[in-house]
Short mmCIF file of C-alpha atoms in Angstrom, two decimals:
data_model
loop_
_atom_site.label_atom_id
_atom_site.label_comp_id
_atom_site.label_asym_id
_atom_site.label_seq_id
_atom_site.Cartn_x
_atom_site.Cartn_y
_atom_site.Cartn_z
CA MET A 1079 -73.68 -30.53 59.61
CA ALA A 1080 -75.82 -33.56 59.98
CA TRP A 1081 -76.98 -36.60 57.96
CA ARG A 1082 -80.39 -36.89 56.22
CA ARG A 1083 -79.63 -40.51 55.16
CA ALA A 1084 -77.50 -41.83 57.84
CA THR A 1085 -76.47 -45.47 57.71
CA ARG A 1086 -75.26 -48.02 59.46
CA TRP A 1087 -73.48 -51.61 58.87
CA HIS A 1088 -75.92 -54.24 58.89
CA PRO A 1089 -74.17 -56.78 61.30
CA THR A 1090 -75.17 -59.80 59.23
CA ASN A 1091 -74.11 -58.40 55.82
CA PRO A 1092 -70.47 -59.36 54.71
CA PRO A 1093 -68.26 -56.58 53.08
CA ASP A 1094 -68.69 -56.37 49.25
CA PRO A 1095 -65.79 -58.04 47.58
CA VAL A 1096 -65.09 -55.46 45.28
CA THR A 1097 -65.88 -52.02 47.18
CA ASN A 1098 -64.89 -53.41 50.74
CA THR A 1099 -68.14 -52.10 51.89
CA ARG A 1100 -71.37 -53.33 53.34
CA THR A 1101 -74.97 -52.75 52.44
CA HIS A 1102 -76.61 -50.51 54.99
CA ARG A 1103 -79.85 -50.16 56.96
CA ARG A 1104 -81.25 -46.57 57.48
CA LEU A 1105 -81.22 -44.73 60.74
CA PRO A 1106 -83.53 -41.65 61.59
CA ASP A 1107 -83.18 -38.69 59.39
CA LEU A 1108 -81.00 -36.19 60.87
CA GLY A 1109 -80.31 -33.44 58.55
CA ALA A 1110 -78.03 -33.52 55.57
CA VAL A 1111 -76.73 -36.39 53.44
CA CYS A 1112 -74.21 -38.52 54.04
CA TYR A 1113 -73.89 -40.97 50.85
CA LEU A 1114 -71.95 -44.19 51.73
CA THR A 1115 -70.00 -45.98 49.77
CA ARG A 1116 -71.91 -48.10 47.18
CA ARG A 1117 -70.36 -47.59 44.03
CA PRO A 1118 -72.97 -45.70 41.45
CA ARG A 1119 -73.58 -47.64 38.52
CA GLN A 1120 -72.14 -46.41 35.24
CA ARG A 1121 -74.63 -44.16 33.83
CA PHE A 1122 -73.27 -44.35 30.08
CA ARG A 1123 -75.45 -46.52 27.94
CA GLY A 1124 -74.94 -48.73 25.25
CA CYS A 1125 -71.68 -50.03 24.00
CA GLY A 1126 -68.29 -49.59 25.51
CA GLY A 1127 -66.42 -46.62 26.09
CA ARG A 1128 -67.33 -43.07 24.74
CA GLY A 1129 -66.19 -42.08 21.14
CA ALA A 1130 -67.44 -41.50 17.61
CA MET A 1131 -70.46 -44.14 16.65
CA ILE A 1132 -70.55 -45.86 13.45
CA LEU A 1133 -74.18 -46.95 12.13
CA GLY A 1134 -74.48 -49.38 9.31
CA VAL A 1135 -77.67 -49.33 7.52
CA SER A 1136 -78.97 -52.21 5.31
CA GLY A 1137 -82.30 -53.36 4.21
CA LEU A 1138 -84.36 -54.31 1.02
CA ASN A 1139 -85.02 -52.17 -1.88
CA GLY A 1140 -87.39 -49.25 -1.06
CA ALA A 1141 -87.57 -49.94 2.71
CA GLY A 1142 -86.45 -46.39 3.54
CA LYS A 1143 -82.60 -46.79 4.09
CA GLY A 1144 -82.07 -43.41 2.21
CA GLU A 1145 -84.50 -41.63 4.56
CA VAL A 1146 -82.53 -42.97 7.63
CA VAL A 1147 -79.30 -41.74 6.29
CA ARG A 1148 -80.50 -38.34 5.66
CA PHE A 1149 -81.92 -38.19 8.92
CA LEU A 1150 -78.66 -39.13 10.55
CA GLU A 1151 -76.69 -36.65 8.25
CA ALA A 1152 -78.85 -33.88 9.56
CA ARG A 1153 -77.50 -34.81 13.06
CA SER A 1154 -73.82 -34.62 12.17
CA PHE A 1155 -73.38 -38.51 11.09
CA TYR A 1156 -71.12 -38.16 8.25
CA PRO A 1157 -72.74 -40.36 5.40
CA LEU A 1158 -70.75 -42.91 3.56
CA SER A 1159 -71.69 -45.83 1.27
CA LEU A 1160 -70.37 -49.20 0.20
CA SER A 1161 -72.23 -48.41 -2.95
CA ASP A 1162 -69.57 -45.30 -3.59
CA VAL A 1163 -66.86 -47.76 -3.33
CA ILE A 1164 -68.28 -49.82 -6.63
CA ARG A 1165 -69.18 -46.62 -7.99
CA GLU A 1166 -65.34 -45.66 -7.73
CA GLU A 1167 -64.39 -49.10 -9.23
CA LEU A 1168 -66.88 -48.48 -12.26
CA LYS A 1169 -65.37 -45.12 -12.71
CA ARG A 1170 -61.82 -46.42 -12.85
CA GLN A 1171 -62.78 -49.10 -15.48
CA GLY A 1172 -64.40 -46.50 -17.53
CA VAL A 1173 -67.98 -48.37 -17.23
CA GLU A 1174 -71.18 -46.84 -17.16
CA GLU A 1175 -73.23 -47.10 -14.11
CA THR A 1176 -76.16 -49.37 -14.04
CA ARG A 1177 -77.72 -51.26 -11.63
CA GLU A 1178 -76.66 -54.50 -12.94
CA ARG A 1179 -73.06 -53.30 -13.39
CA MET A 1180 -73.01 -52.18 -9.80
CA ILE A 1181 -73.98 -55.74 -8.54
CA GLU A 1182 -71.60 -57.35 -10.94
CA ALA A 1183 -68.50 -55.00 -9.92
CA GLY A 1184 -69.35 -55.56 -6.19
CA ASN A 1185 -69.24 -59.25 -6.70
CA ALA A 1186 -66.02 -59.02 -8.67
CA VAL A 1187 -64.34 -57.08 -5.76
CA ARG A 1188 -65.44 -59.44 -3.23
CA SER A 1189 -64.42 -62.45 -5.27
CA ALA A 1190 -60.92 -60.81 -6.02
CA GLU A 1191 -60.12 -59.31 -2.72
CA GLY A 1192 -62.21 -61.20 -0.07
CA PRO A 1193 -65.97 -61.00 0.89
CA GLY A 1194 -65.14 -58.01 3.05
CA ALA A 1195 -63.13 -55.83 0.79
CA LEU A 1196 -65.73 -53.33 0.02
CA ALA A 1197 -65.94 -52.40 3.68
CA GLN A 1198 -62.09 -52.50 4.10
CA ARG A 1199 -61.64 -50.00 1.31
CA LEU A 1200 -64.05 -47.86 3.31
CA VAL A 1201 -62.82 -48.17 6.76
CA ASP A 1202 -59.16 -47.25 6.09
CA GLY A 1203 -60.16 -43.64 5.66
CA LEU A 1204 -62.59 -43.45 8.54
CA ALA A 1205 -61.94 -40.75 11.13
CA LEU A 1206 -62.63 -42.40 14.55
CA ASP A 1207 -63.22 -38.87 16.31
CA ARG A 1208 -66.76 -38.37 14.20
CA ASN A 1209 -70.13 -40.24 13.77
CA HIS A 1210 -70.29 -42.12 10.64
CA VAL A 1211 -73.31 -43.68 8.89
CA ILE A 1212 -72.53 -46.26 6.11
CA ASP A 1213 -75.20 -47.44 3.77
CA SER A 1214 -75.42 -50.39 1.31
CA VAL A 1215 -74.12 -53.05 3.72
CA ARG A 1216 -75.07 -56.21 1.93
CA HIS A 1217 -72.79 -59.17 3.15
CA PRO A 1218 -71.89 -60.40 6.42
CA ALA A 1219 -68.38 -60.08 5.96
CA GLU A 1220 -68.46 -56.37 5.44
CA VAL A 1221 -70.59 -56.50 9.05
CA GLU A 1222 -67.48 -58.18 10.53
CA VAL A 1223 -65.07 -55.63 8.97
CA LEU A 1224 -66.78 -52.85 10.58
CA ARG A 1225 -67.31 -54.40 13.92
CA GLN A 1226 -63.58 -55.30 14.07
CA HIS A 1227 -62.94 -51.81 13.13
CA THR A 1228 -64.53 -50.32 16.24
CA SER A 1229 -66.69 -51.57 18.96
CA ARG A 1230 -68.84 -48.59 18.41
CA PHE A 1231 -70.41 -49.95 15.32
CA LYS A 1232 -74.15 -50.97 15.32
CA LEU A 1233 -76.01 -52.43 12.57
CA LEU A 1234 -79.63 -51.18 11.58
CA TRP A 1235 -81.86 -53.27 9.33
CA VAL A 1236 -85.10 -51.42 7.80
CA GLU A 1237 -87.88 -53.26 6.32
CA ALA A 1238 -91.27 -52.59 4.91
CA PRO A 1239 -94.18 -54.42 3.12
CA VAL A 1240 -93.88 -55.31 -0.51
CA GLY A 1241 -96.50 -53.15 -1.48
CA THR A 1242 -95.08 -50.09 0.26
CA ARG A 1243 -91.84 -50.63 -0.85
CA ILE A 1244 -93.09 -50.72 -4.56
CA ASP A 1245 -95.16 -47.89 -4.24
CA ARG A 1246 -91.92 -45.81 -2.90
CA MET A 1247 -89.87 -46.88 -5.69
CA LYS A 1248 -92.68 -45.81 -8.18
CA SER A 1249 -92.51 -42.30 -6.40
CA ARG A 1250 -88.91 -41.91 -6.64
CA GLY A 1251 -88.77 -42.58 -10.10
CA ARG A 1252 -85.27 -44.15 -10.30
CA GLY A 1253 -84.64 -46.06 -13.48
CA GLY A 1254 -84.25 -49.80 -13.25
CA ASP A 1255 -86.32 -50.02 -10.27
CA PRO A 1256 -89.24 -52.89 -10.27
CA GLU A 1257 -92.76 -51.66 -10.64
CA THR A 1258 -94.50 -55.04 -9.75
CA ALA A 1259 -94.27 -57.53 -6.98
CA GLU A 1260 -93.12 -60.08 -9.49
CA GLN A 1261 -90.26 -57.97 -10.76
CA LEU A 1262 -89.25 -57.18 -7.21
CA GLU A 1263 -89.32 -60.57 -6.35
CA SER A 1264 -87.05 -61.54 -9.21
CA LEU A 1265 -84.53 -58.65 -8.39
CA GLU A 1266 -84.31 -59.53 -4.94
CA GLY A 1267 -84.06 -63.26 -5.27
CA ARG A 1268 -80.22 -62.68 -6.34
CA GLU A 1269 -79.63 -60.09 -3.55
CA LEU A 1270 -81.21 -61.98 -0.36
CA GLY A 1271 -78.73 -64.95 -0.66
CA SER A 1272 -76.55 -67.13 -2.98
CA ASP A 1273 -74.46 -69.99 -3.20
CA ASP A 1274 -71.58 -67.54 -4.33
CA PRO A 1275 -69.76 -66.41 -1.32
CA ALA A 1276 -68.83 -63.33 -3.25
CA ALA A 1277 -72.47 -62.56 -3.93
CA GLN A 1278 -74.92 -60.24 -1.98
CA GLN A 1279 -76.19 -61.94 1.15
CA LEU A 1280 -78.81 -59.71 2.40
CA LEU A 1281 -80.58 -62.32 4.57
CA ALA A 1282 -77.35 -63.34 6.51
CA VAL A 1283 -76.92 -59.55 7.07
CA ARG A 1284 -80.39 -59.10 8.75
CA GLU A 1285 -79.28 -61.86 11.07
CA LEU A 1286 -76.47 -59.74 12.28
CA ALA A 1287 -78.46 -56.38 12.68
CA ASP A 1288 -78.36 -54.99 16.27
CA PHE A 1289 -81.53 -52.91 15.57
CA THR A 1290 -84.55 -53.58 13.26
CA ILE A 1291 -87.15 -50.98 12.28
CA SER A 1292 -90.38 -51.49 10.61
CA ASN A 1293 -90.90 -48.59 8.20
CA ALA A 1294 -94.53 -49.16 7.26
CA GLY A 1295 -95.60 -45.83 8.50
CA SER A 1296 -95.15 -42.33 8.26
CA LEU A 1297 -91.72 -40.59 7.66
CA GLU A 1298 -92.04 -39.05 11.31
CA GLN A 1299 -92.85 -42.54 12.82
CA LEU A 1300 -89.38 -43.64 11.11
CA GLN A 1301 -87.23 -40.67 12.57
CA ARG A 1302 -88.77 -41.20 15.78
CA SER A 1303 -87.72 -45.00 15.67
CA VAL A 1304 -84.15 -43.73 14.59
CA HIS A 1305 -84.12 -41.17 17.29
CA GLU A 1306 -84.97 -43.53 19.94
CA ILE A 1307 -81.95 -45.92 19.00
CA LEU A 1308 -79.63 -42.86 19.24
CA ALA A 1309 -81.07 -41.85 22.56
CA ASP A 1310 -80.05 -45.24 23.90
CA ASN A 1311 -76.65 -45.86 22.35
CA LEU A 1312 -75.34 -42.36 21.55
CA PHE A 1313 -76.35 -40.00 23.78
CA PHE A 1314 -75.57 -40.50 27.47
CA GLU A 1315 -76.68 -39.07 30.85
CA ARG A 1316 -74.91 -36.69 33.01
CA PRO A 1317 -74.31 -38.20 36.65
CA SER A 1318 -76.32 -36.71 39.20
CA TRP A 1319 -74.69 -34.42 41.78
CA ASP A 1320 -74.71 -37.08 44.32
CA GLU A 1321 -72.85 -39.31 41.96
CA TYR A 1322 -70.62 -36.72 40.74
CA PHE A 1323 -69.45 -35.79 44.36
CA MET A 1324 -69.20 -39.62 45.26
CA SER A 1325 -66.95 -40.15 42.30
CA ILE A 1326 -64.83 -37.29 43.50
CA ALA A 1327 -64.63 -38.95 46.97
CA ARG A 1328 -63.33 -41.94 45.66
CA VAL A 1329 -60.73 -39.98 43.84
CA VAL A 1330 -59.85 -38.51 47.24
CA ALA A 1331 -59.70 -42.05 48.69
CA SER A 1332 -56.77 -42.81 46.27
CA ARG A 1333 -54.66 -40.40 48.27
CA SER A 1334 -55.05 -42.40 51.62
CA ASN A 1335 -51.82 -43.72 53.00
CA CYS A 1336 -53.37 -46.01 55.25
CA VAL A 1337 -52.23 -49.73 54.82
CA LYS A 1338 -55.67 -51.03 56.19
CA ARG A 1339 -58.06 -49.29 53.94
CA ARG A 1340 -58.64 -46.50 51.82
CA VAL A 1341 -61.49 -43.84 52.49
CA GLY A 1342 -62.17 -40.49 50.93
CA SER A 1343 -64.70 -37.68 52.01
CA ILE A 1344 -65.50 -34.70 50.56
CA ILE A 1345 -67.70 -31.70 52.13
CA ALA A 1346 -70.02 -29.65 49.68
CA VAL A 1347 -72.22 -26.71 50.19
CA ASP A 1348 -74.49 -25.38 47.49
CA ARG A 1349 -72.94 -27.95 45.01
CA ARG A 1350 -69.48 -26.53 45.77
CA ILE A 1351 -66.69 -28.62 47.30
CA ILE A 1352 -65.13 -26.81 50.41
CA SER A 1353 -63.18 -29.44 51.95
CA THR A 1354 -61.69 -32.78 51.25
CA GLY A 1355 -60.05 -35.67 53.51
CA TYR A 1356 -58.92 -39.26 53.28
CA ASN A 1357 -57.53 -41.35 55.98
CA GLY A 1358 -54.11 -41.60 57.19
CA THR A 1359 -51.47 -40.43 59.83
CA PRO A 1360 -51.59 -36.85 61.02
CA ARG A 1361 -49.56 -34.00 59.70
CA GLY A 1362 -45.96 -34.33 60.85
CA VAL A 1363 -45.97 -37.96 61.11
CA ARG A 1364 -44.55 -40.64 58.82
CA ASN A 1365 -47.12 -41.84 56.58
CA CYS A 1366 -49.02 -45.12 57.48
CA ASN A 1367 -47.69 -47.15 54.36
CA GLU A 1368 -44.42 -45.88 55.33
CA GLY A 1369 -44.69 -47.43 58.78
CA GLY A 1370 -45.94 -44.49 60.68
CA CYS A 1371 -48.71 -46.27 62.30
CA PRO A 1372 -47.48 -49.48 64.31
CA ARG A 1373 -51.04 -50.54 64.77
CA CYS A 1374 -51.82 -50.81 61.05
CA ASN A 1375 -48.62 -51.84 60.20
CA SER A 1376 -48.96 -54.91 62.61
CA PHE A 1377 -52.20 -55.80 60.91
CA ALA A 1378 -54.05 -56.12 64.07
CA GLU A 1379 -57.49 -57.92 64.01
CA GLY A 1380 -60.34 -55.48 63.06
CA GLY A 1381 -61.81 -53.68 66.02
CA THR A 1382 -58.89 -54.42 68.46
CA ARG A 1383 -56.27 -52.05 69.59
CA LEU A 1384 -57.95 -49.08 68.22
CA ASP A 1385 -56.44 -46.98 71.09
CA GLU A 1386 -52.77 -47.51 69.24
CA CYS A 1387 -53.98 -46.51 66.04
CA LEU A 1388 -52.47 -43.03 64.81
CA CYS A 1389 -54.60 -42.74 61.56
CA SER A 1390 -57.22 -40.28 61.33
CA HIS A 1391 -60.10 -41.15 59.45
CA GLY A 1392 -61.38 -39.47 56.13
CA GLU A 1393 -64.55 -37.80 57.49
CA GLU A 1394 -62.44 -36.47 60.55
CA ASN A 1395 -59.82 -35.35 58.18
CA ALA A 1396 -62.45 -33.32 55.97
CA ILE A 1397 -64.07 -31.55 58.85
CA THR A 1398 -60.62 -30.63 60.59
CA GLN A 1399 -59.24 -29.38 56.98
CA ALA A 1400 -62.40 -27.17 56.75
CA SER A 1401 -61.83 -25.84 60.24
CA TYR A 1402 -58.15 -25.38 59.57
CA HIS A 1403 -59.04 -23.12 56.74
CA GLY A 1404 -61.62 -21.27 58.59
CA VAL A 1405 -64.41 -22.48 56.40
CA SER A 1406 -67.89 -23.13 58.12
CA VAL A 1407 -69.36 -26.42 57.38
CA ARG A 1408 -72.99 -25.67 58.78
CA GLY A 1409 -75.54 -27.13 56.55
CA ALA A 1410 -73.15 -28.74 54.09
CA THR A 1411 -73.21 -32.43 52.90
CA LEU A 1412 -70.71 -34.84 53.41
CA TYR A 1413 -70.02 -37.63 50.82
CA THR A 1414 -67.81 -40.32 52.21
CA THR A 1415 -66.68 -43.91 50.79
CA PHE A 1416 -67.06 -45.74 53.82
CA SER A 1417 -69.50 -46.02 56.74
CA PRO A 1418 -68.38 -43.53 59.38
CA CYS A 1419 -67.45 -44.77 62.98
CA LEU A 1420 -69.10 -43.76 66.01
CA MET A 1421 -66.57 -40.91 66.65
CA CYS A 1422 -66.86 -39.69 63.27
CA THR A 1423 -70.68 -39.76 63.22
CA LYS A 1424 -70.67 -37.59 66.41
CA MET A 1425 -68.26 -35.35 64.79
CA ILE A 1426 -70.34 -35.00 61.87
CA ILE A 1427 -73.44 -34.27 63.93
CA ASN A 1428 -71.73 -31.81 66.24
CA ALA A 1429 -70.07 -29.97 63.26
CA GLY A 1430 -73.65 -28.52 62.61
#
């Protein structure tokens, strides 16, 4: 067992204050890989910890919000709409649903219960173990409620040119939709912004968007744009084998009983762990952190009185553990969280 990327401390580089390690310079290639201590960067991308994602969708009339929702629904996002909360309110009142009444009812709920009331009614029933897409976000207070509910909330704004939006609204044939640019401008004048804090505030919502999609092209282009957002914020990359084994080595290091430092090592062959080791006193000797090593417990200056130290090193223990159990380490790879000393380096090379 040897190194393919063996490295040594650079004498001018101070230890990293977090990992207690140093940057390294490379020595000649000698064989297998010995990855040294630098903490691999977190590979999960996007927001926070893993968990269900909530995507809010907002935008102007005919911009393509419904297509975004359908695309996400086909990818296991559970669809919800703040407009459904208003529909339930109209149904409770026994009032027929029209666009004007929907706007009036939404404003009335916000006025009576607060500007974020529609979102608050919705989030109370959200399951945090599944992905959701929430349509018809039309007030900045609704965005705030959703953000407070989970750090996994992201707001997507969809926009398109006026002419394109009018053509789409004509094609869908929905009653009450404007048919000219003038009608659309008149309709949206009340939705984009208002002095009434309970009214829709779409322009303010747009300013809060995490992502903006220009939907002036084909449906395929729109779907591709949404997929790219998912790829960057929902999907995650699996760690490489080297990162995987280094992560395990750091867990092994947590078992160290040395009061000076914690070092963990693992030996793997064919992507299979065959031995582990951490630094500490030998078998049958009291643990270092219990006073077993006089040198370590005297906190001697680094590099001095090494002949008095009873602790075995992590790399050394990994190799001897394999030998103890009759496991060959020939051609294996050793991963360690600290730069091996000269003795361990020679042992790694001689182990084959």
